[in-house]
Amino acid sequence: MTEDDILFDEAYELQEVIWRGSCSTIRRCTHRLTAQHFAVKIVDAAKFTAIPSLTLDNLKLEATICHMLKHPHIVELLETYSSEGMVYMVYELMEGADLCIEIVKRATSGFVYSEAVASHYFRQVLEALRYCHDHDIIHRDLRPHNILLANKENSAPVKLAGFGCAKRITDEDVATSGRLGDSFYISPEMALNRPHGKASDVWSAGVLLHILLSGTQPFLGTGESLRYTICSGELHFDAPVWGAISDHAKDLLQQLLCVDQNDRLSVHEALEHRWLKNRDKCASRDHLHLTVEEMRIFNARRKLKSLIVATANSIKWGHPSLDPNCDAFSDIDEDES
Ligand code: 3AM
């Protein structure tokens, strides 16, 4: 995975920490010759392989998959270096935060957040997913944390990141093992440890759409109760927030969160749905005030969870205090994204 024999430090200058995980950090870096900015994910190979079931092959697979994927809505991996037990993956720099954080931030600054905006972003996510699926890659960790705004402008595109759980499949529904993403987003077939494939990403996209429309997660709980809720697939539209949401949007949501994967839409079919294809007519431009307020709570919970995990990580790895350059409220997961 080394980029010729050049060392990362010779080519780039490290800047501040963007995010810190249990065995990796993401930092801003500057190319010494061009002065261009990038984001580098630095993985400590010893800590990575100390996590049960993770080997260097997982890391190599992530790099191989990311190097293959070139799409306007996928964060591009540009170079990979390795030296002295550290792996450096240099990505294009995303200047915005994750989609749900940006939605609340922008609404707070006075911008409208409507079904039309949600449809616009969701379409971009599905286009990234369609590209992956057309190349027989399943992402397996689709969630707001992995959907980043490219820059701070209002017209910035979203890009899909977090390919640490991704897998290449040769036939439909062949993946049975490997790292799976966040349990709130996994499909019924994944929750039951059954073979899963592209349809599982579509389910996770459905969970994402539920959050974009209502600011809330469809399936909550822990352990067995979460598994039960996911497998029942029941959706409840009686909360006040759903009063402002169109039947077109709810129809797409129900067809994505369909328990039987054979009846679930494919990503190609989802992109043909009227709420995405005919946005001007089917997705309203009214501000979704209640959705934004629910999303604010959703984001606050995620940040609290991240802070708890970050503290646990820093104690586990013998860094009792967090790096002062690291935003203590940034999202840090148990798994490495
Ligand atoms: O936890 P927060 O939201 O602060 O935005 C991503 C997230 O930050 C950021 O790293 C964290 C874990 O995914 N991130 C990931 N890829 C990035 C990139 N290419 C990135 N930030 C900038 N550029």
Short mmCIF file of C-alpha atoms and ligand atoms in Angstrom, two decimals:
data_model
loop_
_atom_site.label_atom_id
_atom_site.label_comp_id
_atom_site.label_asym_id
_atom_site.label_seq_id
_atom_site.Cartn_x
_atom_site.Cartn_y
_atom_site.Cartn_z
CA MET A 1 0.00 0.00 0.00
CA THR A 2 3.00 2.30 -0.06
CA GLU A 3 3.10 5.19 -2.51
CA ASP A 4 6.58 4.58 -4.05
CA ASP A 5 9.25 5.01 -1.37
CA ILE A 6 8.33 8.51 -0.34
CA LEU A 7 7.36 9.05 3.29
CA PHE A 8 4.09 10.79 4.10
CA ASP A 9 5.94 13.43 6.14
CA GLU A 10 8.12 14.30 3.14
CA ALA A 11 5.12 15.04 0.96
CA TYR A 12 2.66 16.55 3.48
CA GLU A 13 2.69 18.73 6.56
CA LEU A 14 0.26 17.62 9.29
CA GLN A 15 -2.25 20.13 10.66
CA GLU A 16 -4.97 19.96 13.32
CA VAL A 17 -6.95 16.88 14.38
CA ILE A 18 -10.43 16.71 12.83
CA TRP A 19 -11.50 13.51 14.57
CA ARG A 20 -10.01 10.92 16.89
CA GLY A 21 -11.07 7.26 17.02
CA SER A 22 -9.83 4.29 19.00
CA CYS A 23 -7.08 3.38 16.54
CA SER A 24 -7.07 6.17 13.99
CA THR A 25 -7.22 9.92 13.72
CA ILE A 26 -8.28 12.16 10.85
CA ARG A 27 -6.17 15.28 10.49
CA ARG A 28 -6.02 18.14 8.07
CA CYS A 29 -2.75 18.18 6.10
CA THR A 30 -1.11 20.39 3.48
CA HIS A 31 0.80 19.20 0.43
CA ARG A 32 4.29 20.68 0.75
CA LEU A 33 4.69 21.42 -2.97
CA THR A 34 1.20 22.57 -3.99
CA ALA A 35 0.01 24.01 -0.62
CA GLN A 36 -3.32 22.26 -1.23
CA HIS A 37 -5.27 21.01 1.80
CA PHE A 38 -6.36 17.39 2.33
CA ALA A 39 -7.68 15.15 5.10
CA VAL A 40 -5.46 12.25 6.14
CA LYS A 41 -6.70 9.24 8.06
CA ILE A 42 -3.79 7.92 10.12
CA VAL A 43 -4.27 4.36 11.29
CA ASP A 44 -2.11 2.79 13.99
CA ALA A 45 -1.82 -0.74 12.56
CA ALA A 46 -1.03 -2.35 15.95
CA LYS A 47 -4.08 -0.79 17.63
CA PHE A 48 -6.24 -1.60 14.60
CA THR A 49 -5.31 -5.29 14.61
CA ALA A 50 -5.71 -5.44 18.40
CA ILE A 51 -9.45 -5.02 17.85
CA PRO A 52 -10.99 -8.52 17.71
CA SER A 53 -11.77 -9.68 14.14
CA LEU A 54 -9.80 -6.85 12.48
CA THR A 55 -6.69 -7.62 10.46
CA LEU A 56 -4.47 -5.66 8.12
CA ASP A 57 -6.49 -7.21 5.28
CA ASN A 58 -9.50 -5.14 6.40
CA LEU A 59 -7.42 -2.00 6.07
CA LYS A 60 -6.03 -3.05 2.70
CA LEU A 61 -9.55 -3.81 1.47
CA GLU A 62 -10.77 -0.37 2.55
CA ALA A 63 -7.87 1.27 0.68
CA THR A 64 -8.37 -0.89 -2.43
CA ILE A 65 -12.10 -0.14 -2.57
CA CYS A 66 -11.63 3.59 -1.95
CA HIS A 67 -8.93 3.84 -4.64
CA MET A 68 -11.34 2.25 -7.15
CA LEU A 69 -14.24 4.60 -6.49
CA LYS A 70 -14.22 7.85 -8.46
CA HIS A 71 -17.56 9.67 -8.33
CA PRO A 72 -18.68 13.27 -7.68
CA HIS A 73 -20.61 12.13 -4.59
CA ILE A 74 -17.92 9.91 -3.05
CA VAL A 75 -15.01 11.30 -0.99
CA GLU A 76 -11.92 10.56 -3.07
CA LEU A 77 -8.93 8.67 -1.69
CA LEU A 78 -5.90 10.15 -3.42
CA GLU A 79 -2.86 8.41 -1.98
CA THR A 80 -1.88 5.84 0.61
CA TYR A 81 1.43 5.66 2.47
CA SER A 82 2.67 3.39 5.20
CA SER A 83 5.68 3.57 7.47
CA GLU A 84 6.67 2.57 10.98
CA GLY A 85 3.39 0.82 11.71
CA MET A 86 1.23 3.72 10.60
CA VAL A 87 -0.97 3.82 7.50
CA TYR A 88 -1.75 7.23 5.98
CA MET A 89 -4.78 7.54 3.71
CA VAL A 90 -4.95 10.95 2.02
CA TYR A 91 -8.52 12.00 1.12
CA GLU A 92 -9.93 15.11 -0.51
CA LEU A 93 -10.80 17.53 2.30
CA MET A 94 -14.48 17.91 3.18
CA GLU A 95 -14.93 21.38 4.63
CA GLY A 96 -18.50 20.87 5.80
CA ALA A 97 -19.70 18.69 8.67
CA ASP A 98 -22.03 15.72 8.31
CA LEU A 99 -25.39 16.23 6.61
CA CYS A 100 -27.61 16.35 9.71
CA ILE A 101 -25.26 18.73 11.55
CA GLU A 102 -25.19 21.01 8.48
CA ILE A 103 -28.99 20.92 8.05
CA VAL A 104 -29.51 22.17 11.61
CA LYS A 105 -26.64 24.68 11.34
CA ARG A 106 -28.02 26.13 8.09
CA ALA A 107 -31.63 26.21 9.34
CA THR A 108 -30.43 28.04 12.46
CA SER A 109 -28.80 30.65 10.18
CA GLY A 110 -32.17 31.22 8.50
CA PHE A 111 -32.07 28.91 5.47
CA VAL A 112 -35.16 26.89 4.56
CA TYR A 113 -34.99 23.13 5.12
CA SER A 114 -37.79 21.55 3.11
CA GLU A 115 -38.70 18.25 1.45
CA ALA A 116 -37.20 19.70 -1.74
CA VAL A 117 -33.85 20.14 0.05
CA ALA A 118 -34.07 16.65 1.56
CA SER A 119 -34.91 15.19 -1.87
CA HIS A 120 -31.92 17.01 -3.41
CA TYR A 121 -29.44 15.60 -0.87
CA PHE A 122 -31.00 12.15 -0.76
CA ARG A 123 -30.75 11.89 -4.54
CA GLN A 124 -27.00 12.61 -4.33
CA VAL A 125 -26.56 9.87 -1.70
CA LEU A 126 -28.45 7.38 -3.88
CA GLU A 127 -26.37 8.35 -6.92
CA ALA A 128 -23.21 7.52 -4.93
CA LEU A 129 -24.78 4.24 -3.85
CA ARG A 130 -25.87 3.39 -7.40
CA TYR A 131 -22.26 3.87 -8.55
CA CYS A 132 -21.01 1.57 -5.77
CA HIS A 133 -23.62 -1.08 -6.54
CA ASP A 134 -22.91 -0.89 -10.28
CA HIS A 135 -19.30 -1.71 -9.34
CA ASP A 136 -20.41 -4.54 -7.01
CA ILE A 137 -19.38 -2.70 -3.87
CA ILE A 138 -21.68 -2.64 -0.86
CA HIS A 139 -21.05 0.14 1.68
CA ARG A 140 -22.69 -1.44 4.76
CA ASP A 141 -22.34 1.64 6.96
CA LEU A 142 -24.63 4.24 5.44
CA ARG A 143 -25.63 6.78 8.11
CA PRO A 144 -25.52 10.56 8.58
CA HIS A 145 -22.00 10.44 10.06
CA ASN A 146 -20.67 9.18 6.70
CA ILE A 147 -22.38 11.78 4.50
CA LEU A 148 -20.33 14.94 4.42
CA LEU A 149 -20.83 18.37 2.87
CA ALA A 150 -17.97 19.15 0.48
CA ASN A 151 -17.71 22.80 1.53
CA LYS A 152 -19.46 25.47 3.54
CA GLU A 153 -21.40 26.97 0.61
CA ASN A 154 -25.15 26.53 0.45
CA SER A 155 -24.90 24.74 -2.90
CA ALA A 156 -22.21 22.29 -1.68
CA PRO A 157 -22.72 18.68 -2.76
CA VAL A 158 -22.76 15.82 -0.26
CA LYS A 159 -20.22 13.02 -0.53
CA LEU A 160 -20.26 9.50 0.84
CA ALA A 161 -17.36 8.54 3.16
CA GLY A 162 -16.65 5.79 5.72
CA PHE A 163 -15.86 2.74 3.59
CA GLY A 164 -14.38 0.79 6.53
CA CYS A 165 -17.17 -1.82 6.39
CA ALA A 166 -17.44 -1.93 2.57
CA LYS A 167 -17.18 -5.22 0.71
CA ARG A 168 -16.90 -6.37 -2.88
CA ILE A 169 -19.49 -8.89 -3.90
CA THR A 170 -19.54 -11.06 -6.97
CA ASP A 171 -23.14 -12.30 -6.86
CA GLU A 172 -26.29 -10.87 -5.34
CA ASP A 173 -26.74 -11.43 -1.60
CA VAL A 174 -23.43 -13.11 -0.99
CA ALA A 175 -21.93 -11.28 1.93
CA THR A 176 -22.34 -13.18 5.16
CA SER A 177 -19.50 -11.94 7.25
CA GLY A 178 -17.23 -9.02 7.97
CA ARG A 179 -17.66 -5.74 9.79
CA LEU A 180 -21.15 -4.35 9.82
CA GLY A 181 -22.07 -0.74 10.47
CA ASP A 182 -24.02 0.96 13.24
CA SER A 183 -26.76 -1.35 14.55
CA PHE A 184 -29.55 1.28 14.23
CA TYR A 185 -29.05 1.28 10.46
CA ILE A 186 -28.65 -2.43 9.68
CA SER A 187 -31.25 -4.31 7.65
CA PRO A 188 -33.43 -7.14 8.99
CA GLU A 189 -31.33 -9.70 7.07
CA MET A 190 -28.14 -8.32 8.67
CA ALA A 191 -29.78 -8.23 12.10
CA LEU A 192 -30.58 -11.94 11.66
CA ASN A 193 -27.02 -12.74 10.46
CA ARG A 194 -28.37 -13.85 7.09
CA PRO A 195 -26.67 -13.33 3.73
CA HIS A 196 -27.02 -9.73 2.67
CA GLY A 197 -26.15 -7.63 -0.34
CA LYS A 198 -27.04 -4.42 -2.11
CA ALA A 199 -30.56 -4.42 -0.64
CA SER A 200 -29.09 -3.87 2.83
CA ASP A 201 -27.61 -0.54 1.74
CA VAL A 202 -31.06 0.41 0.42
CA TRP A 203 -32.52 -0.34 3.87
CA SER A 204 -29.89 1.90 5.53
CA ALA A 205 -30.73 4.59 2.99
CA GLY A 206 -34.34 4.23 4.17
CA VAL A 207 -33.25 4.81 7.78
CA LEU A 208 -31.37 7.89 6.57
CA LEU A 209 -34.45 9.15 4.71
CA HIS A 210 -36.56 8.68 7.87
CA ILE A 211 -34.10 10.94 9.71
CA LEU A 212 -34.06 13.51 6.90
CA LEU A 213 -37.87 13.70 6.93
CA SER A 214 -38.60 13.56 10.65
CA GLY A 215 -35.30 14.16 12.47
CA THR A 216 -35.88 10.84 14.26
CA GLN A 217 -34.65 7.27 13.90
CA PRO A 218 -37.24 4.64 12.94
CA PHE A 219 -35.80 1.79 14.99
CA LEU A 220 -34.57 2.22 18.55
CA GLY A 221 -33.65 -0.06 21.43
CA THR A 222 -30.72 -2.22 22.39
CA GLY A 223 -29.77 -5.83 21.69
CA GLU A 224 -32.73 -8.14 21.18
CA SER A 225 -35.36 -5.39 21.38
CA LEU A 226 -33.63 -3.44 18.59
CA ARG A 227 -33.38 -6.59 16.46
CA TYR A 228 -37.09 -7.23 17.02
CA THR A 229 -38.05 -3.65 16.08
CA ILE A 230 -35.93 -3.74 12.90
CA CYS A 231 -37.35 -7.10 11.83
CA SER A 232 -40.93 -5.98 12.43
CA GLY A 233 -40.22 -2.96 10.20
CA GLU A 234 -43.22 -1.08 11.56
CA LEU A 235 -43.30 2.61 10.72
CA HIS A 236 -45.37 5.08 12.74
CA PHE A 237 -46.46 8.31 11.14
CA ASP A 238 -48.64 9.56 14.02
CA ALA A 239 -46.11 11.95 15.64
CA PRO A 240 -46.80 15.67 14.87
CA VAL A 241 -43.59 15.94 12.79
CA TRP A 242 -45.12 13.65 10.14
CA GLY A 243 -48.08 16.00 9.64
CA ALA A 244 -45.98 18.18 7.33
CA ILE A 245 -44.56 15.29 5.28
CA SER A 246 -46.08 14.40 1.88
CA ASP A 247 -47.53 11.04 0.92
CA HIS A 248 -44.94 10.89 -1.91
CA ALA A 249 -42.08 10.98 0.61
CA LYS A 250 -43.79 8.48 2.92
CA ASP A 251 -44.38 6.15 -0.04
CA LEU A 252 -40.69 6.12 -0.96
CA LEU A 253 -39.74 5.57 2.68
CA GLN A 254 -42.06 2.56 2.99
CA GLN A 255 -40.65 1.02 -0.18
CA LEU A 256 -37.07 1.41 1.10
CA LEU A 257 -37.83 0.12 4.60
CA CYS A 258 -39.49 -3.02 3.30
CA VAL A 259 -38.64 -5.99 5.55
CA ASP A 260 -38.57 -8.53 2.72
CA GLN A 261 -35.44 -7.67 0.73
CA ASN A 262 -36.97 -9.19 -2.40
CA ASP A 263 -39.75 -6.59 -2.32
CA ARG A 264 -37.46 -3.69 -1.42
CA LEU A 265 -36.66 -1.17 -4.17
CA SER A 266 -33.24 -1.39 -5.77
CA VAL A 267 -31.22 1.81 -5.76
CA HIS A 268 -31.96 2.20 -9.49
CA GLU A 269 -35.72 1.90 -8.83
CA ALA A 270 -35.53 4.32 -5.90
CA LEU A 271 -33.92 6.94 -8.15
CA GLU A 272 -36.95 6.64 -10.46
CA HIS A 273 -39.38 7.43 -7.62
CA ARG A 274 -41.46 10.58 -8.23
CA TRP A 275 -40.32 12.24 -4.97
CA LEU A 276 -36.76 12.20 -6.35
CA LYS A 277 -37.37 12.41 -10.08
CA ASN A 278 -40.12 15.00 -10.06
CA ARG A 279 -38.93 17.12 -7.14
CA ASP A 280 -40.54 20.35 -8.34
CA LYS A 281 -44.03 18.81 -8.26
CA CYS A 282 -43.77 16.20 -5.50
CA ALA A 283 -41.46 17.70 -2.83
CA SER A 284 -42.72 20.81 -1.06
CA ARG A 285 -40.57 23.90 -0.42
CA ASP A 286 -42.17 24.62 2.97
CA HIS A 287 -39.76 24.86 5.89
CA LEU A 288 -39.86 21.72 8.09
CA HIS A 289 -39.61 23.42 11.47
CA LEU A 290 -40.47 20.37 13.60
CA THR A 291 -38.05 18.16 11.65
CA VAL A 292 -35.21 20.59 12.31
CA GLU A 293 -36.03 20.67 16.03
CA GLU A 294 -36.09 16.85 16.21
CA MET A 295 -32.82 16.70 14.25
CA ARG A 296 -31.25 19.10 16.73
CA ILE A 297 -32.04 16.60 19.50
CA PHE A 298 -30.80 13.69 17.36
CA ASN A 299 -27.48 15.50 16.78
CA ALA A 300 -27.10 16.36 20.46
CA ARG A 301 -27.55 12.69 21.39
CA ARG A 302 -24.95 11.63 18.82
CA LYS A 303 -22.49 14.18 20.15
CA LEU A 304 -23.01 13.03 23.72
CA LYS A 305 -22.46 9.40 22.70
CA SER A 306 -19.30 10.44 20.82
CA LEU A 307 -17.96 12.28 23.81
CA ILE A 308 -18.50 9.25 26.03
CA VAL A 309 -16.77 6.95 23.52
CA ALA A 310 -13.93 9.46 23.00
CA THR A 311 -13.32 9.59 26.73
CA ALA A 312 -13.38 5.79 26.95
CA ASN A 313 -10.93 5.56 24.02
CA SER A 314 -8.52 8.06 25.52
CA ILE A 315 -8.52 6.21 28.85
CA LYS A 316 -8.16 2.81 27.11
CA TRP A 317 -5.17 3.94 25.08
CA GLY A 318 -3.53 5.84 27.93
CA HIS A 319 -4.30 9.42 26.90
CA PRO A 320 -6.23 10.67 29.91
CA SER A 321 -6.71 14.11 28.39
CA LEU A 322 -8.09 14.73 24.93
CA ASP A 323 -5.92 16.44 22.36
CA PRO A 324 -6.54 20.18 22.77
CA ASN A 325 -6.68 20.48 18.96
CA CYS A 326 -9.45 17.93 18.83
CA ASP A 327 -13.00 19.17 19.15
CA ALA A 328 -14.19 17.22 22.17
CA PHE A 329 -17.71 17.28 20.80
CA SER A 330 -16.88 15.76 17.42
CA ASP A 331 -18.38 12.35 16.66
CA ILE A 332 -16.20 9.44 17.62
CA ASP A 333 -17.54 5.95 17.19
CA GLU A 334 -16.85 2.62 18.72
CA ASP A 335 -16.14 1.34 15.23
CA GLU A 336 -13.63 2.95 12.94
CA SER A 337 -15.32 4.78 10.12
O1 3AM B 1 -16.95 13.54 13.78
P1 3AM B 1 -17.01 14.74 12.89
O2 3AM B 1 -18.34 14.95 12.24
O3 3AM B 1 -16.41 15.96 13.46
O4 3AM B 1 -16.66 14.75 9.17
C1 3AM B 1 -16.03 13.53 9.51
C2 3AM B 1 -16.19 13.19 10.94
O5 3AM B 1 -16.03 14.36 11.68
C3 3AM B 1 -14.52 13.67 9.40
O6 3AM B 1 -14.00 12.73 10.28
C4 3AM B 1 -14.98 12.35 11.22
C5 3AM B 1 -15.19 10.86 11.17
O7 3AM B 1 -15.67 10.45 9.94
N1 3AM B 1 -14.04 13.34 8.07
C6 3AM B 1 -14.05 12.14 7.47
N2 3AM B 1 -13.53 12.22 6.24
C7 3AM B 1 -13.19 13.53 6.06
C8 3AM B 1 -12.63 14.26 4.98
N3 3AM B 1 -12.30 13.67 3.83
C9 3AM B 1 -13.52 14.23 7.23
N4 3AM B 1 -13.33 15.54 7.38
C10 3AM B 1 -12.78 16.18 6.32
N5 3AM B 1 -12.44 15.58 5.15
#
